[in-house]
Every structure is written in structure tokens, then in C-alpha cells.
Short mmCIF file of C-alpha atoms and ligand atoms in Angstrom, two decimals:
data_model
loop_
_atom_site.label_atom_id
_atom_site.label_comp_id
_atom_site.label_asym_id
_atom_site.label_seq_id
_atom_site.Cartn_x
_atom_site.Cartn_y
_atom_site.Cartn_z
CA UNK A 1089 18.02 -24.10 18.91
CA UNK A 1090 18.79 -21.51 16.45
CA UNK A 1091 15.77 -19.54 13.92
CA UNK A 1092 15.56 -17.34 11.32
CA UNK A 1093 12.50 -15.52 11.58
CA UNK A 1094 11.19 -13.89 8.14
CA UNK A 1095 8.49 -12.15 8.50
CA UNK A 1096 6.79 -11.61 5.40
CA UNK A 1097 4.18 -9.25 5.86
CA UNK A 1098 7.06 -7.07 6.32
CA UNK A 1099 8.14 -7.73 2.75
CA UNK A 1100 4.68 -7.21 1.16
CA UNK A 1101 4.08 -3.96 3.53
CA UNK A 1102 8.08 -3.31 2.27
CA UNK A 1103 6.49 -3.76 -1.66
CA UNK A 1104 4.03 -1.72 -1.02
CA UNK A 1105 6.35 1.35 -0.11
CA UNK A 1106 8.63 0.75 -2.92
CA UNK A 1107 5.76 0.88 -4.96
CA UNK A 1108 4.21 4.33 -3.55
CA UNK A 1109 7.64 5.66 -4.75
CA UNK A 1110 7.76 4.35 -7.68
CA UNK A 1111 4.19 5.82 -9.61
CA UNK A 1112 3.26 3.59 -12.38
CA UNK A 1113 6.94 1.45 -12.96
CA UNK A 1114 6.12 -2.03 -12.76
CA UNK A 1115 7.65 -3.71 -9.75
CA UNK A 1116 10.53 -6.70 -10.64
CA UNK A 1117 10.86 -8.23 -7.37
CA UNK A 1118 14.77 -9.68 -6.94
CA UNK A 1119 14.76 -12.76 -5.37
CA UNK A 1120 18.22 -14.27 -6.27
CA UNK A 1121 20.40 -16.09 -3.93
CA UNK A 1122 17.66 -17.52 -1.39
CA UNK A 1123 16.30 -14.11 -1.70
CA UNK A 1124 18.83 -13.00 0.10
CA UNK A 1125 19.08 -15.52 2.40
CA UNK A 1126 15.01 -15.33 3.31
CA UNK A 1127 13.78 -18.23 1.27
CA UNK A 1128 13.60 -17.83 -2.47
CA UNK A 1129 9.92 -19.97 -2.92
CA UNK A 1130 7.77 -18.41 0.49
CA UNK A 1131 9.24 -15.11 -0.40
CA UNK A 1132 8.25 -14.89 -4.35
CA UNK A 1133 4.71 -16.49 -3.24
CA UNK A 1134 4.06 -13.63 -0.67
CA UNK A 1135 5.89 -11.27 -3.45
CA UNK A 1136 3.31 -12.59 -5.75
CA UNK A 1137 0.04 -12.44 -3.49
CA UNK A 1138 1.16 -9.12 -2.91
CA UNK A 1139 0.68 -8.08 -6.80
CA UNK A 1140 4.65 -7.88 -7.58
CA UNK A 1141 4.73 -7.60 -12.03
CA UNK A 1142 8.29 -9.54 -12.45
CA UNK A 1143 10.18 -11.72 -10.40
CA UNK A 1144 14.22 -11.53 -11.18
CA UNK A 1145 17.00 -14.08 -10.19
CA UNK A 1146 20.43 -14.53 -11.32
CA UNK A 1147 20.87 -17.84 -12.59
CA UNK A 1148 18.42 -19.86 -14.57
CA UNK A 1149 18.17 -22.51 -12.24
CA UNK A 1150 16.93 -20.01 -9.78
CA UNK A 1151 14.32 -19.42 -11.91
CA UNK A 1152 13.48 -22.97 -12.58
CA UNK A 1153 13.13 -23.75 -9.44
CA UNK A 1154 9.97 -20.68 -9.15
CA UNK A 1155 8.40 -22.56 -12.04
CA UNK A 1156 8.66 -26.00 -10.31
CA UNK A 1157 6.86 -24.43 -7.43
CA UNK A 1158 4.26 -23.30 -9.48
CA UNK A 1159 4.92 -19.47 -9.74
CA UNK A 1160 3.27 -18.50 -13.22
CA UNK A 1161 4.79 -14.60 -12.55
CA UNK A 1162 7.14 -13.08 -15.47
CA UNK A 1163 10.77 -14.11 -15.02
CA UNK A 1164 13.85 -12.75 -15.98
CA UNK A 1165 17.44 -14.53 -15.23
CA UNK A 1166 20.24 -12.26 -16.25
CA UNK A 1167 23.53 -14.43 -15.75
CA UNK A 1168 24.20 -17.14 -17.41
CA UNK A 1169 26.73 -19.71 -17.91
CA UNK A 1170 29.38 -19.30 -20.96
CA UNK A 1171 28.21 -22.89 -22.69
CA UNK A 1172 24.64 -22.45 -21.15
CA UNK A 1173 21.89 -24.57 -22.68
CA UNK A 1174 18.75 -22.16 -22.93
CA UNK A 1175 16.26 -25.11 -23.74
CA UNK A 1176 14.30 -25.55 -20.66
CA UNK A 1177 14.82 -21.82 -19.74
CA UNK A 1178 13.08 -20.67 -22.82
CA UNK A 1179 10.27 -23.92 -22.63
CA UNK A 1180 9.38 -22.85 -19.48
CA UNK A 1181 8.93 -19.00 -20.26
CA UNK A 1182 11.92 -17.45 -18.98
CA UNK A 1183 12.76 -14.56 -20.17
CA UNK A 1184 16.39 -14.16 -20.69
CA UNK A 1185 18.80 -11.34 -20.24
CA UNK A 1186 21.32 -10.94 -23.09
CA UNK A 1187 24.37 -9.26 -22.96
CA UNK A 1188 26.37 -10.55 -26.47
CA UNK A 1189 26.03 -12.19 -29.53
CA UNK A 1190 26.74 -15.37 -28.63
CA UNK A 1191 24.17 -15.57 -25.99
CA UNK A 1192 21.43 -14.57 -28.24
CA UNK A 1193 22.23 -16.81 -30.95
CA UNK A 1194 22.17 -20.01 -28.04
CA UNK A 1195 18.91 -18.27 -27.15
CA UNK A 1196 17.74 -18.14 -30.70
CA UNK A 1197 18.30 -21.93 -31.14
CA UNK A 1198 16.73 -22.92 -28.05
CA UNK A 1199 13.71 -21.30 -29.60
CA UNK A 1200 14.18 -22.79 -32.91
CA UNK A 1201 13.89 -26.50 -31.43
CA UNK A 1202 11.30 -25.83 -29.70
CA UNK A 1203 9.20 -24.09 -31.83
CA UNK A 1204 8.30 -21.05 -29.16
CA UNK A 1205 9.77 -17.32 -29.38
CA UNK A 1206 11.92 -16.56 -26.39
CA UNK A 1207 11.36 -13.46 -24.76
CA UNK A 1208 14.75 -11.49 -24.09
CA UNK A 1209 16.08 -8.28 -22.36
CA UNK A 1210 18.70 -6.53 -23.69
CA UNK A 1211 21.26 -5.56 -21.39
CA UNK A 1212 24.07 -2.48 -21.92
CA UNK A 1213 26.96 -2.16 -19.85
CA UNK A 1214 26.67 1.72 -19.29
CA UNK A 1215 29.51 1.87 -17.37
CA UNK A 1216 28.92 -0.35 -13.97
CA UNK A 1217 31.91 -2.58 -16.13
CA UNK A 1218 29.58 -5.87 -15.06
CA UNK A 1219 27.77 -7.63 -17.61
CA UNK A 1220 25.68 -6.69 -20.55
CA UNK A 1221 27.52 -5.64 -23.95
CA UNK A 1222 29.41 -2.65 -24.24
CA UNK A 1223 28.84 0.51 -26.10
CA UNK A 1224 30.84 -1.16 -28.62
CA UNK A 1225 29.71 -4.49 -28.91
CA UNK A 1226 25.73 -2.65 -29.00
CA UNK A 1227 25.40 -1.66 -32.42
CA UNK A 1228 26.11 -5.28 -33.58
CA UNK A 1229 24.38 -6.97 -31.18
CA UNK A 1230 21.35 -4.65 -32.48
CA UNK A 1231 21.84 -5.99 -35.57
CA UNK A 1232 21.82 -9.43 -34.96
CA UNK A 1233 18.89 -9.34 -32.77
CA UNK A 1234 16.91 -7.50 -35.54
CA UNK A 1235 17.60 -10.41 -37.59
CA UNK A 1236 16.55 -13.14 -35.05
CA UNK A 1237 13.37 -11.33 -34.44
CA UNK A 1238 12.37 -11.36 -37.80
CA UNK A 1239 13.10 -15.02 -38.43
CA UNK A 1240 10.79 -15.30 -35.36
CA UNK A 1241 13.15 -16.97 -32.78
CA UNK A 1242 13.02 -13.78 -30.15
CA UNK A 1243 11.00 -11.08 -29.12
CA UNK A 1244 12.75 -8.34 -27.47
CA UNK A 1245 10.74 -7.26 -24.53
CA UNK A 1246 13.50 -5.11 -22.63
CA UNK A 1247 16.43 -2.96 -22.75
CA UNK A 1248 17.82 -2.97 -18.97
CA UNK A 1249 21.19 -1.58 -17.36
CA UNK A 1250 22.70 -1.41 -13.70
CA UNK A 1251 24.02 1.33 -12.07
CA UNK A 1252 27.15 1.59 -9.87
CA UNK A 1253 25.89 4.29 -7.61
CA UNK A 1254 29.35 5.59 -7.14
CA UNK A 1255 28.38 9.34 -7.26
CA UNK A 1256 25.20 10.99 -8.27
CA UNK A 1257 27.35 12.39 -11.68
CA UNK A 1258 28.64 8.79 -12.04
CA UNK A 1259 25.11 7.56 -12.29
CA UNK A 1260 23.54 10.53 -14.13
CA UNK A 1261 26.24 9.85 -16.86
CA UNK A 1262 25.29 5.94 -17.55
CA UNK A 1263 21.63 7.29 -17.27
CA UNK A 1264 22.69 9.00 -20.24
CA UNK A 1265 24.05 6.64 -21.41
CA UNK A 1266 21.16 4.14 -21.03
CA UNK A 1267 18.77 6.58 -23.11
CA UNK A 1268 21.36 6.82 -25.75
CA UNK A 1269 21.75 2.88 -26.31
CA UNK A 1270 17.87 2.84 -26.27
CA UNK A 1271 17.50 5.32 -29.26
CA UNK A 1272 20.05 3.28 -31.00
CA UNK A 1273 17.87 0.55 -30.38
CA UNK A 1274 14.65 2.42 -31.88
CA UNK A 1275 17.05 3.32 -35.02
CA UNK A 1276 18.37 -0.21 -35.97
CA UNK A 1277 14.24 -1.08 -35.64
CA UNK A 1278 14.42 -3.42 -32.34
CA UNK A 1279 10.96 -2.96 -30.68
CA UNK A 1280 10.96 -3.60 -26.51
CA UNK A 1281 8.23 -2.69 -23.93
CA UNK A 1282 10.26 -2.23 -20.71
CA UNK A 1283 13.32 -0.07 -19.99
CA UNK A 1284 14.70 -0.94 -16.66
CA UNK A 1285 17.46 0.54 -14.99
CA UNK A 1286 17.27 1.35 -11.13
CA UNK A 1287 17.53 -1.43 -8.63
CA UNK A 1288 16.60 -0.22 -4.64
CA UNK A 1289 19.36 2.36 -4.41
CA UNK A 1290 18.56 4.27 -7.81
CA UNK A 1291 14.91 3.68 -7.50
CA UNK A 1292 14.87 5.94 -4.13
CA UNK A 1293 17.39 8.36 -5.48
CA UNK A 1294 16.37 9.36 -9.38
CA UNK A 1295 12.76 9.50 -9.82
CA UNK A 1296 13.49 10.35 -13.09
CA UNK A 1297 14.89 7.32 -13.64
CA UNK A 1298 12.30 4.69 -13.04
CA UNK A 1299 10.89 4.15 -16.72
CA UNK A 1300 8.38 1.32 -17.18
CA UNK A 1301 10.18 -1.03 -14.93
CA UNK A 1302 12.32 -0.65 -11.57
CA UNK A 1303 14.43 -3.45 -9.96
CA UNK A 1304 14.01 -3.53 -6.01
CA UNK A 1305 16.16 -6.46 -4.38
CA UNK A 1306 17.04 -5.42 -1.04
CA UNK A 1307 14.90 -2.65 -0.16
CA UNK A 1308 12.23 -5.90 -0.26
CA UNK A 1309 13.70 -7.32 2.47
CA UNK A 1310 13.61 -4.29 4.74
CA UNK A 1311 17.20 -3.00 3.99
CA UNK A 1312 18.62 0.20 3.09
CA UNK A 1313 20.79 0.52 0.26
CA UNK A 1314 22.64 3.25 1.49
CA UNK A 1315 24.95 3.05 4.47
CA UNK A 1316 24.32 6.97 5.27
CA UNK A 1317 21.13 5.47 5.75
CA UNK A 1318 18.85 3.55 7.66
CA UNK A 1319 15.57 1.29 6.67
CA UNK A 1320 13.31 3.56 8.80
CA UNK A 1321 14.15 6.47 6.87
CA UNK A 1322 12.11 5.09 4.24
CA UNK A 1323 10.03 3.23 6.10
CA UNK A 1324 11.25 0.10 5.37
CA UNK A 1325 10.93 -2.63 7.58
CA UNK A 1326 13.69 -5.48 8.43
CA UNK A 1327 12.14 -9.05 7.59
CA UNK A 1328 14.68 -10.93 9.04
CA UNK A 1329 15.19 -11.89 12.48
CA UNK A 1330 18.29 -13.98 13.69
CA UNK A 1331 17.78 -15.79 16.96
CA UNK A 1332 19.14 -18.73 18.53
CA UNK A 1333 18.57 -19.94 22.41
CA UNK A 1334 21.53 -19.76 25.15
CA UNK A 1335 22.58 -23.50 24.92
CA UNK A 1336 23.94 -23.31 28.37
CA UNK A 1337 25.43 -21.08 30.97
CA UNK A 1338 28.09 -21.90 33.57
CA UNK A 1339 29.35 -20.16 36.44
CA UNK A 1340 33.54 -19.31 35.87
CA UNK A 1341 36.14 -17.41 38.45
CA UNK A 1342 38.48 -14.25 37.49
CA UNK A 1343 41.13 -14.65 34.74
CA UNK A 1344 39.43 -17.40 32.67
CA UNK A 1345 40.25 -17.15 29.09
CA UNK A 1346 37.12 -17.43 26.79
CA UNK A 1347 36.87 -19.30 23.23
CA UNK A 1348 39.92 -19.35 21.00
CA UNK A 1349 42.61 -17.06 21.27
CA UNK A 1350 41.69 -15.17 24.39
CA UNK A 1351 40.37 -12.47 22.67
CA UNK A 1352 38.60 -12.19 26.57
CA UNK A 1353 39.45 -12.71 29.58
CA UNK A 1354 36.83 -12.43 32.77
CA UNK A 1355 37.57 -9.96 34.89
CA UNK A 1356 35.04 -11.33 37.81
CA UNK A 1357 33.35 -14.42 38.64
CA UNK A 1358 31.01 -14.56 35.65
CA UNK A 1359 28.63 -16.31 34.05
CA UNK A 1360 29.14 -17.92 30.39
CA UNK A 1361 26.63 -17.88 27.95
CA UNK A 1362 26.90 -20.26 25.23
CA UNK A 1363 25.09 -19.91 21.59
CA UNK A 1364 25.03 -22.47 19.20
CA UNK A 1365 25.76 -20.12 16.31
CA UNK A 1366 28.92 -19.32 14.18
CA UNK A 1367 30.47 -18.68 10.98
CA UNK A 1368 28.75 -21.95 9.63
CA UNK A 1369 25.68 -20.29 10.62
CA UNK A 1370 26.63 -17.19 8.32
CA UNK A 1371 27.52 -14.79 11.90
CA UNK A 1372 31.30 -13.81 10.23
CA UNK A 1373 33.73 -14.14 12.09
CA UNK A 1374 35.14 -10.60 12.17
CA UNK A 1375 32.18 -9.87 14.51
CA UNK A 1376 34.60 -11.70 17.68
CA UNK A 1377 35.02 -8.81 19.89
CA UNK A 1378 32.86 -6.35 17.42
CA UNK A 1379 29.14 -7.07 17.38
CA UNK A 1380 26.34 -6.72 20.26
CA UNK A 1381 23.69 -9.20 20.61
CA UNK A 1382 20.45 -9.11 22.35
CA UNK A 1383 19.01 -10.79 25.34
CA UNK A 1384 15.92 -10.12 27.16
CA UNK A 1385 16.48 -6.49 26.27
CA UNK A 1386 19.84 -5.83 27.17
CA UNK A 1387 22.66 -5.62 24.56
CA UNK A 1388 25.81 -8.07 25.10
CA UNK A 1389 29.43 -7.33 23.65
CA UNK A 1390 30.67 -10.48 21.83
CA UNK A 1391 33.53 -10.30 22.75
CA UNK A 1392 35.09 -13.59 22.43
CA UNK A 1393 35.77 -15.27 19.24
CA UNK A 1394 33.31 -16.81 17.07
CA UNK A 1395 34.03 -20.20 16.04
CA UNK A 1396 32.39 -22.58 13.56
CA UNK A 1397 29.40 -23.86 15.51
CA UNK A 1398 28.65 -21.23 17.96
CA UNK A 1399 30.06 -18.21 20.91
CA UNK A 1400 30.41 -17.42 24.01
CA UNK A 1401 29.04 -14.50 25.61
CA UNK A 1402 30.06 -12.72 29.50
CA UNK A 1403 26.95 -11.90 30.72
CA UNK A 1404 28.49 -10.88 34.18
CA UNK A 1405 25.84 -11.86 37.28
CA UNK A 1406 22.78 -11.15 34.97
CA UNK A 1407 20.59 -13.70 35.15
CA UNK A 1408 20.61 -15.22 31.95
CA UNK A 1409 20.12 -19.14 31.75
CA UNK A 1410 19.83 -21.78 29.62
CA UNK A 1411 16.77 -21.65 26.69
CA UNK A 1412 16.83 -17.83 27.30
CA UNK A 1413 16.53 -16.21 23.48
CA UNK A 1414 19.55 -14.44 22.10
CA UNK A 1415 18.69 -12.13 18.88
CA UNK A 1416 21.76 -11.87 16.71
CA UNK A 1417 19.90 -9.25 14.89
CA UNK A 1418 16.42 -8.02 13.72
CA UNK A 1419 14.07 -5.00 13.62
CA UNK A 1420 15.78 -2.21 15.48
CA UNK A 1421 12.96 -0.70 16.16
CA UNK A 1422 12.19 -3.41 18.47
CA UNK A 1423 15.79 -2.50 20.61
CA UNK A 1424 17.63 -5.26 19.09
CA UNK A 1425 20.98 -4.75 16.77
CA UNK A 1426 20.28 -4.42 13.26
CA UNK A 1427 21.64 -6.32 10.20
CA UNK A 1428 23.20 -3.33 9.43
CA UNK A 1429 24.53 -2.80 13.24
CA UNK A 1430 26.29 -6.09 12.41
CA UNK A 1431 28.00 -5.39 9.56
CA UNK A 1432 29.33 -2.15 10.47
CA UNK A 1433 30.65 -4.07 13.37
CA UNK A 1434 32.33 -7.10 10.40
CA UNK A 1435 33.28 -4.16 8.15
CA UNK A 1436 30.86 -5.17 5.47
CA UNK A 1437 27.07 -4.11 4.44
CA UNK A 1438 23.75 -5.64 5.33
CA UNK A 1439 23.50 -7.29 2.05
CA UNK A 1440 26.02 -9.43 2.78
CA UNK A 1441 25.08 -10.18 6.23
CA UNK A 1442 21.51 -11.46 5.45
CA UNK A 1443 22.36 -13.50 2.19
CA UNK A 1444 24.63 -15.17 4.14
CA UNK A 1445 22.47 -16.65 6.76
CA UNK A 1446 22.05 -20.18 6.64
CA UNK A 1447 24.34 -23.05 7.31
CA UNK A 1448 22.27 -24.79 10.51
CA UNK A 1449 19.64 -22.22 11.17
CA UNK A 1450 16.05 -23.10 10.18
CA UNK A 1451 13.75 -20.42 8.75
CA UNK A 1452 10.11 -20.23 10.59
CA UNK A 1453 7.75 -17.75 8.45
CA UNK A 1454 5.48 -15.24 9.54
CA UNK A 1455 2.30 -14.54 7.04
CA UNK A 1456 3.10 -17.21 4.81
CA UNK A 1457 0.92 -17.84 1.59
CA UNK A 1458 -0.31 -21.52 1.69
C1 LIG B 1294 20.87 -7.81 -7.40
C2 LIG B 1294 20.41 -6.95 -8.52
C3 LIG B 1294 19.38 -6.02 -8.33
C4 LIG B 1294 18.78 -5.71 -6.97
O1 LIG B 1294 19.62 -4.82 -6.27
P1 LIG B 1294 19.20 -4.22 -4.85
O2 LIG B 1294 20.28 -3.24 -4.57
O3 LIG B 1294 19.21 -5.35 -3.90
O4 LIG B 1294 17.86 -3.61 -5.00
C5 LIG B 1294 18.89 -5.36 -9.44
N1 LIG B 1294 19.41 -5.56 -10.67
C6 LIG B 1294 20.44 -6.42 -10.88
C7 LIG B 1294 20.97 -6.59 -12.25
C8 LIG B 1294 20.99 -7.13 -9.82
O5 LIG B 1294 22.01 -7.97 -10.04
#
């Protein structure tokens, strides 16, 4: 009744672009939350047939969970809860960001019991005003991290940062920022491999900013990070298509008022097209009476309102019956809306759209690794 294609050659052909850009950065592939909403295990799998270096996630569990499906790539979880226990994270080769004292020293612990060094990336607040310590807090956590890798607990293996990509002399300033915490880190002796720093928008717009390691989240998935921008600019190509089939259609006279509120009338004997898809589903509901959707090539207004399980479209005396396939959104290329048609039309950004997909939709893959 209702699918989310992913097609995931698109996100290994999407890799491979980010990586042309890139030169010689290793590639951390970020698939937190579902990766974004595209299936966090058949996404890192095809991420990792595809030659990614890292794999990146929020939350430890997240991370877990790749190891339980037997995904032996680097990975680095970066938030963490305040009383977290960093036991299984660190016996199952996790590596761990760090952005204070008292996460380190949990960290350091962890290791202890276990007897194993736990691999950690340092993380500076340079002024996105997230996580990771700030320029206050960094000489001392310096200091206690020296300590804790010579008593053999932790190996620091990265010094990372996030940008806010407000302007380009907001982001130039916490780039200079970034290289000033990381030669206080050479002074106070803490050794690291990998400076990271760019995620998809920062990794297209400062070449000079890529170091040995660049963060690419949504640009994976066929998104641009820019709204000034589309995916094609960069050749990107969208991996997710949203699709559902008309449940059924029904013949209606003049005047009939359509879903809750009215939001449309008919202004004609029309025909009703009902989709089995709503806010449940992840399609907000500021798209009633904003968004298009596509059927058989020509774009519908939904202009009704959205309701939990599904909407209603006015197709007029087009013949569009029951089974017929609706796409909510996908490749644009193909002459459908795009994600990011949709959330101009919710007053949001694509990121949001795609994470969000879920609730009763199933996901079909294309090019999945068995
Ligand atoms: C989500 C996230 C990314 C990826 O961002 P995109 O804009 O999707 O590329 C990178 N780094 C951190 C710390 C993140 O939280």
C-alpha cells in the first residue's frame, strides 16, 4: 500500500562524488537516526561495500546495533548520555567522542575493567554552541587526557568540531579556531591521527578545510545541504523515493467539502483520490493545501488536509483509479516533487523530511548487499 524506495546504488554512486571532492580525506559515512530515515543496517552495508573509512552515529546504541549486524568498519558515536555506561561501547570497539572531563574519565574506566584502550575523539565547541568542550574547558580537558593516555586507558585518535554554516566568516572563524585548539593539543603532548571538521555542507564549500577526515551525512543520501541549492548541482542523486497506491477513488458532485476542516471544496463533479499516507507516515501536516504529489506524470495539489493515516486528493475527471501509484516525492529528475519540493512547501528542509519517514511505510531496497 505505501513504499519507501531506497535506492542504494544511488548512495554508493552519491559516495563516490563526495569522495572525488574530497582528494585524499577519509570518508566518515553518517548514518544516525535510521540513516536518515533510509535504513541504518542496508545503508552502512552498501556504505561499506562501497569502501566508506568510518561509519558515524549519534548514540551508542546506534552503533551497537552496526556491530550486532556484523559491520567490522571504524565507529565513532559522539552523543552520549550524562550517566552513560561506556562498557560495551568501548568492548566492542567504539570509538567515542568526548567533549568533557567527566566523559573521559567514564571512558577511562570502562577501559580499565576491561583491560582494552578505548579509542576517543576529541571534540571542541568552536563556536556551533552544541557539544564538545569549550575553549575554556580545552586546556584541562588536555590535561586530563594526557594523563589517561599514559596510564594506558585511551588513545586519542581524533580532534573533531562542527560547523554552523551561518556565514562563510562565521565558519572561517571556528576554522580558526579548530587549528588553534589542535596546536594546543600538540603543546600539552596529546597525539591524534584524524582532524575532522566539515560535514556535507563544509565539505563542498572549504576545500581547505577537509584535513584527514570529512563527515558527509546527507549529501549520502542524495540531498543538498544548501537550500540555494539543489542535489543535481553536485550531482548528487536522491535515494529515497516515497510512494504509496491510490486506495480508492469515488465519484463526488459540486460543493463537497474534502477531509477535515474544508480546507477544499470541489468546484465540479470530481473524482476523489484517496492515499493511505499521513503525518503517522512522516508526510507533515503543514503540507495540507501546500505540497504537489505525483501520479502517472502529472503533478496534483494536496490540497485538503492531511490527517493521521492518509489524504485526499481532487484529481478532477482524470482518470486516476484505484492501485494507481502516487509518488509523494523522489528523484526530480524523473518529473516527480523532490524532498526538498516538499519541505519548502512544510516550511522546513529536506533533512527533516526524509528522517522522518516511517511510521507505516515499508522500505523495499534497490542494490542491496546480501
Ligand atoms: C549529523 C552530523 C553530521 C552530518 O551532517 P550532514 O549535514 O548531514 O552531512 C556530521 N557531523 C556531526 C557532528 C553531525 O551531528
Amino acid at each position: 500500500m505505501r513504499e519507501l524506495i531506497i535506492d542504494l546504488d544511488a548512495v554508493a554512486a552519491n559516495l563516490a562524488t563526495m569522495r572525488a571532492r574530497v582528494g585524499k580525506a577519509l570518508v566518515l559515512g553518517v548514518v544516525k537516526a535510521n540513516a536518515y530515515g533510509h535504513g541504518m543496517i542496508q545503508v552502512a552495508r552498501k556504505l561499506e561495500a562501497a569502501g566508506v573509512d568510518y561509519l558515524g552515529v549519534a548514540d551508542i546504541d546506534e552503533a551497537l546495533e552496526l556491530r550486532e549486524a556484523s559491520i567490522d568498519l571504524p565507529i565513532l558515536a559522539w552523543l552520549h548520555d550524562p550517566q552513560q555506561n561506556f562498557v560495551r561501547a568501548v568492548d566492542a570497539g567504539i570509538e567515542l567522542g568526548v567533549a568533557n572531563i567527566a566523559q573521559v574519565e567514564a571512558i577511562a574506566k570502562a577501559a580499565e575493567h576491561l583491560g582494552r584502550v578505548a579509542r576517543i575523539h576529541l571534540k571542541i565547541d568552536t563556536g556551533l554552541g552544541r557539544n564538545g568542550a569549550s575553549e575554556q574547558q580545552w586546556p584541562q580537558l588536555l590535561q586530563t587526557v594526557h594523563g589517561l593516555v599514559a596510564e594506558g586507558f585511551v588513545q586519542v585518535v581524533g580532534i573533531f568540531s562542527h560547523l554552523s554554516c551561518t556565514t562563510e566568516a562565521d565558519d572561517l572563524a571556528q576554522i580558526v579556531r579548530f587549528d588553534k585548539a589542535v596546536e594546543q593539543a600538540r603543546a600539552a603532548g596529546v597525539e591524534f591521527e584524524l582532524r575532522h571538521l566539515t560535514a556535507s555542507d563544509g565539505s563542498i564549500k572549504y576545500p581547505q578545510a577537509h584535513y584527514e577526515m570529512v563527515r558527509i551525512g546527507v549529501a549520502l543520501y542524495g540531498l543538498s545541504p544548501f537550500e540555494e541549492n539543489s542535489a543535481a548541482d553536485f550531482n548528487l542523486r536522491p535515494a529515497m523515493t516515497a510512494t504509496a497506491k491510490v486506495s480508492l477513488v469515488k465519484r463526488v458532485e459540486a460543493g463537497e467539502g474534502v477531509s477535515y476542516g474544508y480546507l477544499h471544496r470541489t468546484v465540479s463533479q470530481s473524482t476523489l483520490a484517496l492515499i493511505a499516507v499521513g503525518y503517522a507516515e512522516g508526510l507533515p501536516r503543514a503540507a495540507s493545501g501546500k505540497a504537489k504529489v505525483s501520479i502517472k506524470g502529472k503533478t496534483y495539489d494536496v490540497n485538503s488536509r492531511v490527517a493521521m493515516d492518509q489524504f485526499v486528493l481532487d484529481v478532477g475527471n482524470d482518470s486516476v483509479k484505484a492501485g494507481d501509484l502516487v509518488t509523494i516525492f523522489g528523484d526530480p529528475a524523473s518529473g516527480v516533487p523532490s524532498a526538498d519540493d516538499l519541505a519548502a512547501a512544510c516550511g522546513t528542509i529536506n533533512y527533516e523530511i526524509v528522517t522522518r519517514m516511517g511510521g507505516r511505510f515499508k522500505r523495499s531496497y534497490l542494490g542491496e548487499e546480501v
